[in-house]
Amino acid sequence: MRTTIQLDDQLLLEAKKHAAQTGRTLKAVIEDALREALARTEAARPQTRVPLKTFKGRGVQPGVDLEILRLSSTR
């Protein structure tokens, strides 16, 4: 996909130099840098903790079909 972005002149020069030194295209250097930045953002995202409710009881009571409950919750 083609798009236009404005980059800081010095940053663009450094990216071009890096591309030339590594034998890659400017496009590849920018794509890889963006992928790495997005991956770091995803990895840094805090994990959501879900509190689990517990209770005392005697387990599943006769006549309760957990399979039906599981199937109805997927709809």
The first five atom37 places (N, CA, C, CB, O) and aatype in JSON, in Angstrom:
{
  "aatype": [12, 1, 16, 16, 9, 5, 10, 3, 3, 5, 10, 10, 10, 6, 0, 11, 11, 8, 0, 0, 5, 16, 7, 1, 16, 10, 11, 0, 19, 9, 6, 3, 0, 10, 1, 6, 0, 10, 0, 1, 16, 6, 0, 0, 1, 14, 5, 16, 1, 19, 14, 10, 11, 16, 13, 11, 7, 1, 7, 19, 5, 14, 7, 19, 3, 10, 6, 9, 10, 1, 10, 15, 15, 16, 1],
  "atom_mask": [
    [1, 1, 1, 1, 1],
    [1, 1, 1, 1, 1],
    [1, 1, 1, 1, 1],
    [1, 1, 1, 1, 1],
    [1, 1, 1, 1, 1],
    [1, 1, 1, 1, 1],
    [1, 1, 1, 1, 1],
    [1, 1, 1, 1, 1],
    [1, 1, 1, 1, 1],
    [1, 1, 1, 1, 1],
    [1, 1, 1, 1, 1],
    [1, 1, 1, 1, 1],
    [1, 1, 1, 1, 1],
    [1, 1, 1, 1, 1],
    [1, 1, 1, 1, 1],
    [1, 1, 1, 1, 1],
    [1, 1, 1, 1, 1],
    [1, 1, 1, 1, 1],
    [1, 1, 1, 1, 1],
    [1, 1, 1, 1, 1],
    [1, 1, 1, 1, 1],
    [1, 1, 1, 1, 1],
    [1, 1, 1, 0, 1],
    [1, 1, 1, 1, 1],
    [1, 1, 1, 1, 1],
    [1, 1, 1, 1, 1],
    [1, 1, 1, 1, 1],
    [1, 1, 1, 1, 1],
    [1, 1, 1, 1, 1],
    [1, 1, 1, 1, 1],
    [1, 1, 1, 1, 1],
    [1, 1, 1, 1, 1],
    [1, 1, 1, 1, 1],
    [1, 1, 1, 1, 1],
    [1, 1, 1, 1, 1],
    [1, 1, 1, 1, 1],
    [1, 1, 1, 1, 1],
    [1, 1, 1, 1, 1],
    [1, 1, 1, 1, 1],
    [1, 1, 1, 1, 1],
    [1, 1, 1, 1, 1],
    [1, 1, 1, 1, 1],
    [1, 1, 1, 1, 1],
    [1, 1, 1, 1, 1],
    [1, 1, 1, 1, 1],
    [1, 1, 1, 1, 1],
    [1, 1, 1, 1, 1],
    [1, 1, 1, 1, 1],
    [1, 1, 1, 1, 1],
    [1, 1, 1, 1, 1],
    [1, 1, 1, 1, 1],
    [1, 1, 1, 1, 1],
    [1, 1, 1, 1, 1],
    [1, 1, 1, 1, 1],
    [1, 1, 1, 1, 1],
    [1, 1, 1, 1, 1],
    [1, 1, 1, 0, 1],
    [1, 1, 1, 1, 1],
    [1, 1, 1, 0, 1],
    [1, 1, 1, 1, 1],
    [1, 1, 1, 1, 1],
    [1, 1, 1, 1, 1],
    [1, 1, 1, 0, 1],
    [1, 1, 1, 1, 1],
    [1, 1, 1, 1, 1],
    [1, 1, 1, 1, 1],
    [1, 1, 1, 1, 1],
    [1, 1, 1, 1, 1],
    [1, 1, 1, 1, 1],
    [1, 1, 1, 1, 1],
    [1, 1, 1, 1, 1],
    [1, 1, 1, 1, 1],
    [1, 1, 1, 1, 1],
    [1, 1, 1, 1, 1],
    [1, 1, 1, 1, 1]
  ],
  "atom_positions": [
    [[0.85, -1.17, 0.0], [0.0, 0.0, 0.0], [0.9, 1.24, 0.0], [-0.97, -0.01, 1.22], [1.92, 1.27, 0.68]],
    [[0.53, 2.19, -0.73], [1.3, 3.43, -0.82], [0.64, 4.48, 0.08], [1.38, 3.94, -2.3], [-0.58, 4.65, 0.08]],
    [[1.49, 5.17, 0.83], [1.01, 6.25, 1.69], [2.11, 7.29, 1.8], [0.59, 5.71, 3.1], [3.26, 7.03, 1.46]],
    [[1.76, 8.46, 2.27], [2.73, 9.54, 2.42], [2.8, 9.93, 3.89], [2.36, 10.76, 1.54], [1.77, 10.16, 4.53]],
    [[4.03, 9.99, 4.42], [4.22, 10.45, 5.79], [5.34, 11.48, 5.8], [4.53, 9.27, 6.75], [6.21, 11.48, 4.92]],
    [[5.32, 12.34, 6.79], [6.4, 13.31, 6.94], [7.3, 12.85, 8.07], [5.84, 14.75, 7.21], [6.84, 12.62, 9.19]],
    [[8.6, 12.72, 7.77], [9.58, 12.31, 8.76], [10.55, 13.45, 9.02], [10.34, 11.05, 8.3], [10.8, 14.28, 8.15]],
    [[11.08, 13.48, 10.21], [12.14, 14.41, 10.54], [13.31, 14.16, 9.58], [12.59, 14.26, 12.03], [13.67, 13.02, 9.32]],
    [[13.9, 15.24, 9.06], [14.97, 15.11, 8.07], [16.13, 14.26, 8.58], [15.48, 16.48, 7.66], [16.63, 13.39, 7.86]],
    [[16.55, 14.5, 9.81], [17.69, 13.75, 10.37], [17.33, 12.28, 10.53], [18.11, 14.35, 11.73], [18.16, 11.41, 10.27]],
    [[16.11, 11.99, 10.96], [15.67, 10.6, 11.12], [15.67, 9.89, 9.77], [14.28, 10.55, 11.75], [16.1, 8.74, 9.67]],
    [[15.19, 10.56, 8.74], [15.18, 9.97, 7.41], [16.59, 9.69, 6.92], [14.45, 10.9, 6.43], [16.85, 8.64, 6.33]],
    [[17.51, 10.62, 7.15], [18.9, 10.4, 6.74], [19.51, 9.2, 7.46], [19.75, 11.66, 7.02], [20.2, 8.39, 6.85]],
    [[19.24, 9.08, 8.75], [19.75, 7.94, 9.52], [19.15, 6.63, 9.02], [19.45, 8.12, 11.01], [19.84, 5.62, 8.93]],
    [[17.87, 6.64, 8.71], [17.21, 5.44, 8.2], [17.78, 5.04, 6.84], [15.69, 5.65, 8.09], [18.0, 3.86, 6.59]],
    [[18.02, 6.01, 5.98], [18.61, 5.72, 4.66], [20.02, 5.16, 4.82], [18.64, 7.0, 3.79], [20.4, 4.22, 4.13]],
    [[20.8, 5.75, 5.74], [22.16, 5.26, 5.97], [22.12, 3.82, 6.49], [22.9, 6.18, 6.97], [22.9, 2.97, 6.04]],
    [[21.22, 3.56, 7.42], [21.09, 2.21, 7.97], [20.69, 1.22, 6.88], [20.04, 2.19, 9.11], [21.21, 0.1, 6.82]],
    [[19.78, 1.62, 6.03], [19.35, 0.75, 4.93], [20.53, 0.43, 4.02], [18.21, 1.42, 4.12], [20.72, -0.73, 3.63]],
    [[21.32, 1.43, 3.68], [22.48, 1.22, 2.8], [23.51, 0.32, 3.47], [23.12, 2.56, 2.41], [24.08, -0.56, 2.82]],
    [[23.76, 0.53, 4.76], [24.75, -0.26, 5.47], [24.34, -1.72, 5.62], [25.0, 0.33, 6.84], [25.2, -2.61, 5.66]],
    [[23.06, -1.96, 5.7], [22.57, -3.34, 5.89], [22.12, -3.98, 4.59], [21.43, -3.35, 6.88], [21.68, -5.13, 4.58]],
    [[22.23, -3.24, 3.48], [21.84, -3.8, 2.19], [20.35, -4.04, 2.05], [0.0, 0.0, 0.0], [19.92, -4.96, 1.35]],
    [[19.57, -3.21, 2.71], [18.12, -3.35, 2.65], [17.52, -2.09, 2.07], [17.52, -3.65, 4.05], [18.19, -1.07, 1.92]],
    [[16.25, -2.17, 1.74], [15.55, -0.99, 1.23], [15.09, -0.13, 2.4], [14.35, -1.4, 0.34], [14.95, -0.61, 3.52]],
    [[14.87, 1.14, 2.11], [14.34, 2.04, 3.13], [12.97, 1.54, 3.6], [14.23, 3.49, 2.58], [12.66, 1.61, 4.79]],
    [[12.18, 1.05, 2.67], [10.86, 0.52, 3.02], [10.98, -0.62, 4.03], [10.13, 0.02, 1.75], [10.23, -0.66, 5.01]],
    [[11.92, -1.54, 3.81], [12.09, -2.67, 4.72], [12.54, -2.21, 6.1], [13.1, -3.66, 4.15], [12.07, -2.73, 7.11]],
    [[13.44, -1.24, 6.14], [13.92, -0.72, 7.43], [12.77, -0.08, 8.2], [15.05, 0.31, 7.21], [12.62, -0.33, 9.4]],
    [[11.97, 0.73, 7.54], [10.85, 1.4, 8.21], [9.79, 0.39, 8.65], [10.21, 2.45, 7.27], [9.27, 0.48, 9.76]],
    [[9.47, -0.59, 7.79], [8.48, -1.61, 8.16], [8.94, -2.4, 9.38], [8.23, -2.56, 6.98], [8.15, -2.63, 10.3]],
    [[10.22, -2.82, 9.39], [10.72, -3.59, 10.53], [10.71, -2.78, 11.81], [12.14, -4.08, 10.24], [10.35, -3.29, 12.87]],
    [[11.1, -1.51, 11.72], [11.1, -0.65, 12.91], [9.68, -0.47, 13.45], [11.72, 0.71, 12.59], [9.47, -0.49, 14.66]],
    [[8.72, -0.31, 12.56], [7.33, -0.14, 12.99], [6.8, -1.43, 13.61], [6.45, 0.27, 11.79], [6.11, -1.39, 14.63]],
    [[7.12, -2.58, 13.01], [6.7, -3.87, 13.58], [7.27, -4.06, 14.99], [7.13, -5.04, 12.67], [6.56, -4.47, 15.9]],
    [[8.56, -3.75, 15.16], [9.19, -3.89, 16.47], [8.54, -2.96, 17.5], [10.7, -3.59, 16.37], [8.3, -3.37, 18.63]],
    [[8.26, -1.74, 17.11], [7.62, -0.79, 18.03], [6.23, -1.27, 18.43], [7.53, 0.6, 17.39], [5.85, -1.17, 19.59]],
    [[5.48, -1.79, 17.48], [4.13, -2.29, 17.78], [4.19, -3.53, 18.66], [3.37, -2.6, 16.49], [3.35, -3.7, 19.55]],
    [[5.17, -4.4, 18.43], [5.32, -5.6, 19.25], [5.67, -5.24, 20.69], [6.4, -6.53, 18.66], [5.16, -5.85, 21.63]],
    [[6.53, -4.25, 20.87], [6.89, -3.8, 22.23], [5.67, -3.22, 22.93], [8.03, -2.76, 22.18], [5.46, -3.45, 24.12]],
    [[4.87, -2.47, 22.21], [3.66, -1.89, 22.79], [2.71, -2.99, 23.25], [2.95, -0.96, 21.78], [2.15, -2.92, 24.34]],
    [[2.54, -4.01, 22.41], [1.66, -5.12, 22.74], [2.18, -5.89, 23.95], [1.51, -6.07, 21.53], [1.41, -6.26, 24.83]],
    [[3.49, -6.12, 23.99], [4.08, -6.87, 25.1], [4.01, -6.08, 26.4], [5.54, -7.23, 24.78], [3.93, -6.67, 27.48]],
    [[4.05, -4.77, 26.32], [4.03, -3.93, 27.52], [2.63, -3.72, 28.07], [4.65, -2.59, 27.21], [2.46, -3.22, 29.18]],
    [[1.63, -4.11, 27.3], [0.24, -3.91, 27.74], [-0.02, -4.77, 28.98], [-0.77, -4.28, 26.61], [0.26, -5.96, 28.97]],
    [[-0.54, -4.17, 30.05], [-0.77, -4.95, 31.28], [-1.83, -6.02, 31.06], [-1.2, -4.01, 32.43], [-2.82, -5.82, 30.36]],
    [[-1.59, -7.15, 31.67], [-2.55, -8.25, 31.58], [-3.74, -7.94, 32.49], [-1.89, -9.61, 31.97], [-3.56, -7.48, 33.62]],
    [[-4.92, -8.19, 32.0], [-6.13, -7.96, 32.78], [-6.37, -9.17, 33.68], [-7.35, -7.7, 31.86], [-6.46, -10.3, 33.2]],
    [[-6.48, -8.91, 34.95], [-6.77, -9.99, 35.89], [-8.28, -10.08, 36.08], [-6.05, -9.76, 37.26], [-8.96, -9.07, 36.26]],
    [[-8.78, -11.28, 36.03], [-10.2, -11.51, 36.22], [-10.38, -12.19, 37.57], [-10.8, -12.39, 35.06], [-9.9, -13.3, 37.78]],
    [[-11.07, -11.53, 38.49], [-11.28, -12.16, 39.8], [-12.23, -13.35, 39.67], [-11.83, -11.14, 40.83], [-13.28, -13.25, 39.03]],
    [[-11.85, -14.45, 40.26], [-12.68, -15.65, 40.21], [-13.42, -15.78, 41.53], [-11.83, -16.92, 39.92], [-12.82, -15.74, 42.6]],
    [[-14.72, -15.93, 41.44], [-15.55, -16.08, 42.63], [-15.51, -17.54, 43.07], [-17.02, -15.61, 42.36], [-15.65, -18.45, 42.24]],
    [[-15.34, -17.75, 44.33], [-15.39, -19.11, 44.87], [-16.49, -19.16, 45.93], [-14.01, -19.55, 45.48], [-16.86, -18.14, 46.51]],
    [[-16.99, -20.34, 46.17], [-18.03, -20.5, 47.17], [-17.97, -21.92, 47.7], [-19.43, -20.18, 46.59], [-17.39, -22.82, 47.08]],
    [[-18.59, -22.1, 48.86], [-18.65, -23.44, 49.45], [-19.94, -24.1, 48.97], [-18.59, -23.38, 51.02], [-20.96, -23.45, 48.79]],
    [[-19.86, -25.36, 48.78], [-21.04, -26.08, 48.35], [-20.73, -27.56, 48.21], [0.0, 0.0, 0.0], [-19.67, -28.03, 48.62]],
    [[-21.66, -28.27, 47.63], [-21.49, -29.71, 47.5], [-21.29, -30.09, 46.04], [-22.7, -30.44, 48.08], [-21.6, -31.22, 45.66]],
    [[-20.79, -29.18, 45.22], [-20.54, -29.52, 43.83], [-21.8, -29.4, 42.99], [0.0, 0.0, 0.0], [-22.79, -28.81, 43.4]],
    [[-21.73, -29.99, 41.81], [-22.86, -29.95, 40.88], [-23.97, -30.84, 41.43], [-22.43, -30.41, 39.45], [-23.75, -31.99, 41.8]],
    [[-25.15, -30.29, 41.46], [-26.29, -31.0, 42.0], [-26.91, -31.9, 40.93], [-27.34, -30.02, 42.54], [-26.78, -31.62, 39.73]],
    [[-27.57, -32.95, 41.35], [-28.24, -33.84, 40.38], [-29.22, -33.05, 39.52], [-28.96, -34.99, 41.11], [-29.95, -32.19, 40.02]],
    [[-29.25, -33.35, 38.23], [-30.17, -32.69, 37.31], [-29.57, -31.48, 36.61], [0.0, 0.0, 0.0], [-30.2, -30.94, 35.7]],
    [[-28.38, -31.04, 37.01], [-27.73, -29.9, 36.36], [-26.83, -30.44, 35.25], [-26.91, -29.04, 37.38], [-25.9, -31.21, 35.52]],
    [[-27.1, -30.04, 34.01], [-26.32, -30.49, 32.86], [-25.39, -29.36, 32.43], [-27.26, -30.94, 31.68], [-25.82, -28.41, 31.76]],
    [[-24.12, -29.46, 32.8], [-23.16, -28.4, 32.48], [-22.92, -28.27, 30.99], [-21.85, -28.66, 33.19], [-22.58, -27.19, 30.51]],
    [[-23.08, -29.34, 30.25], [-22.87, -29.28, 28.8], [-23.9, -28.35, 28.15], [-22.97, -30.7, 28.18], [-23.56, -27.59, 27.25]],
    [[-25.13, -28.4, 28.6], [-26.17, -27.51, 28.07], [-25.83, -26.06, 28.43], [-27.57, -27.9, 28.63], [-26.0, -25.16, 27.6]],
    [[-25.36, -25.83, 29.65], [-24.98, -24.48, 30.05], [-23.82, -23.97, 29.2], [-24.61, -24.44, 31.54], [-23.82, -22.81, 28.79]],
    [[-22.84, -24.82, 28.93], [-21.69, -24.42, 28.13], [-22.12, -24.08, 26.71], [-20.63, -25.53, 28.11], [-21.68, -23.07, 26.15]],
    [[-22.97, -24.89, 26.12], [-23.42, -24.65, 24.75], [-24.25, -23.39, 24.65], [-24.22, -25.85, 24.25], [-24.16, -22.67, 23.66]],
    [[-25.06, -23.11, 25.65], [-25.91, -21.91, 25.59], [-25.09, -20.63, 25.75], [-27.0, -21.97, 26.66], [-25.5, -19.57, 25.29]],
    [[-23.93, -20.72, 26.41], [-23.12, -19.51, 26.59], [-22.29, -19.18, 25.36], [-22.21, -19.68, 27.79], [-21.75, -18.07, 25.28]],
    [[-22.18, -20.09, 24.4], [-21.39, -19.82, 23.19], [-22.23, -19.2, 22.09], [-20.76, -21.1, 22.68], [-21.7, -18.89, 21.02]],
    [[-23.48, -19.02, 22.3], [-24.36, -18.44, 21.26], [-24.39, -16.97, 21.33], [-25.75, -18.98, 21.38], [-25.08, -16.33, 20.53]]
  ]
}
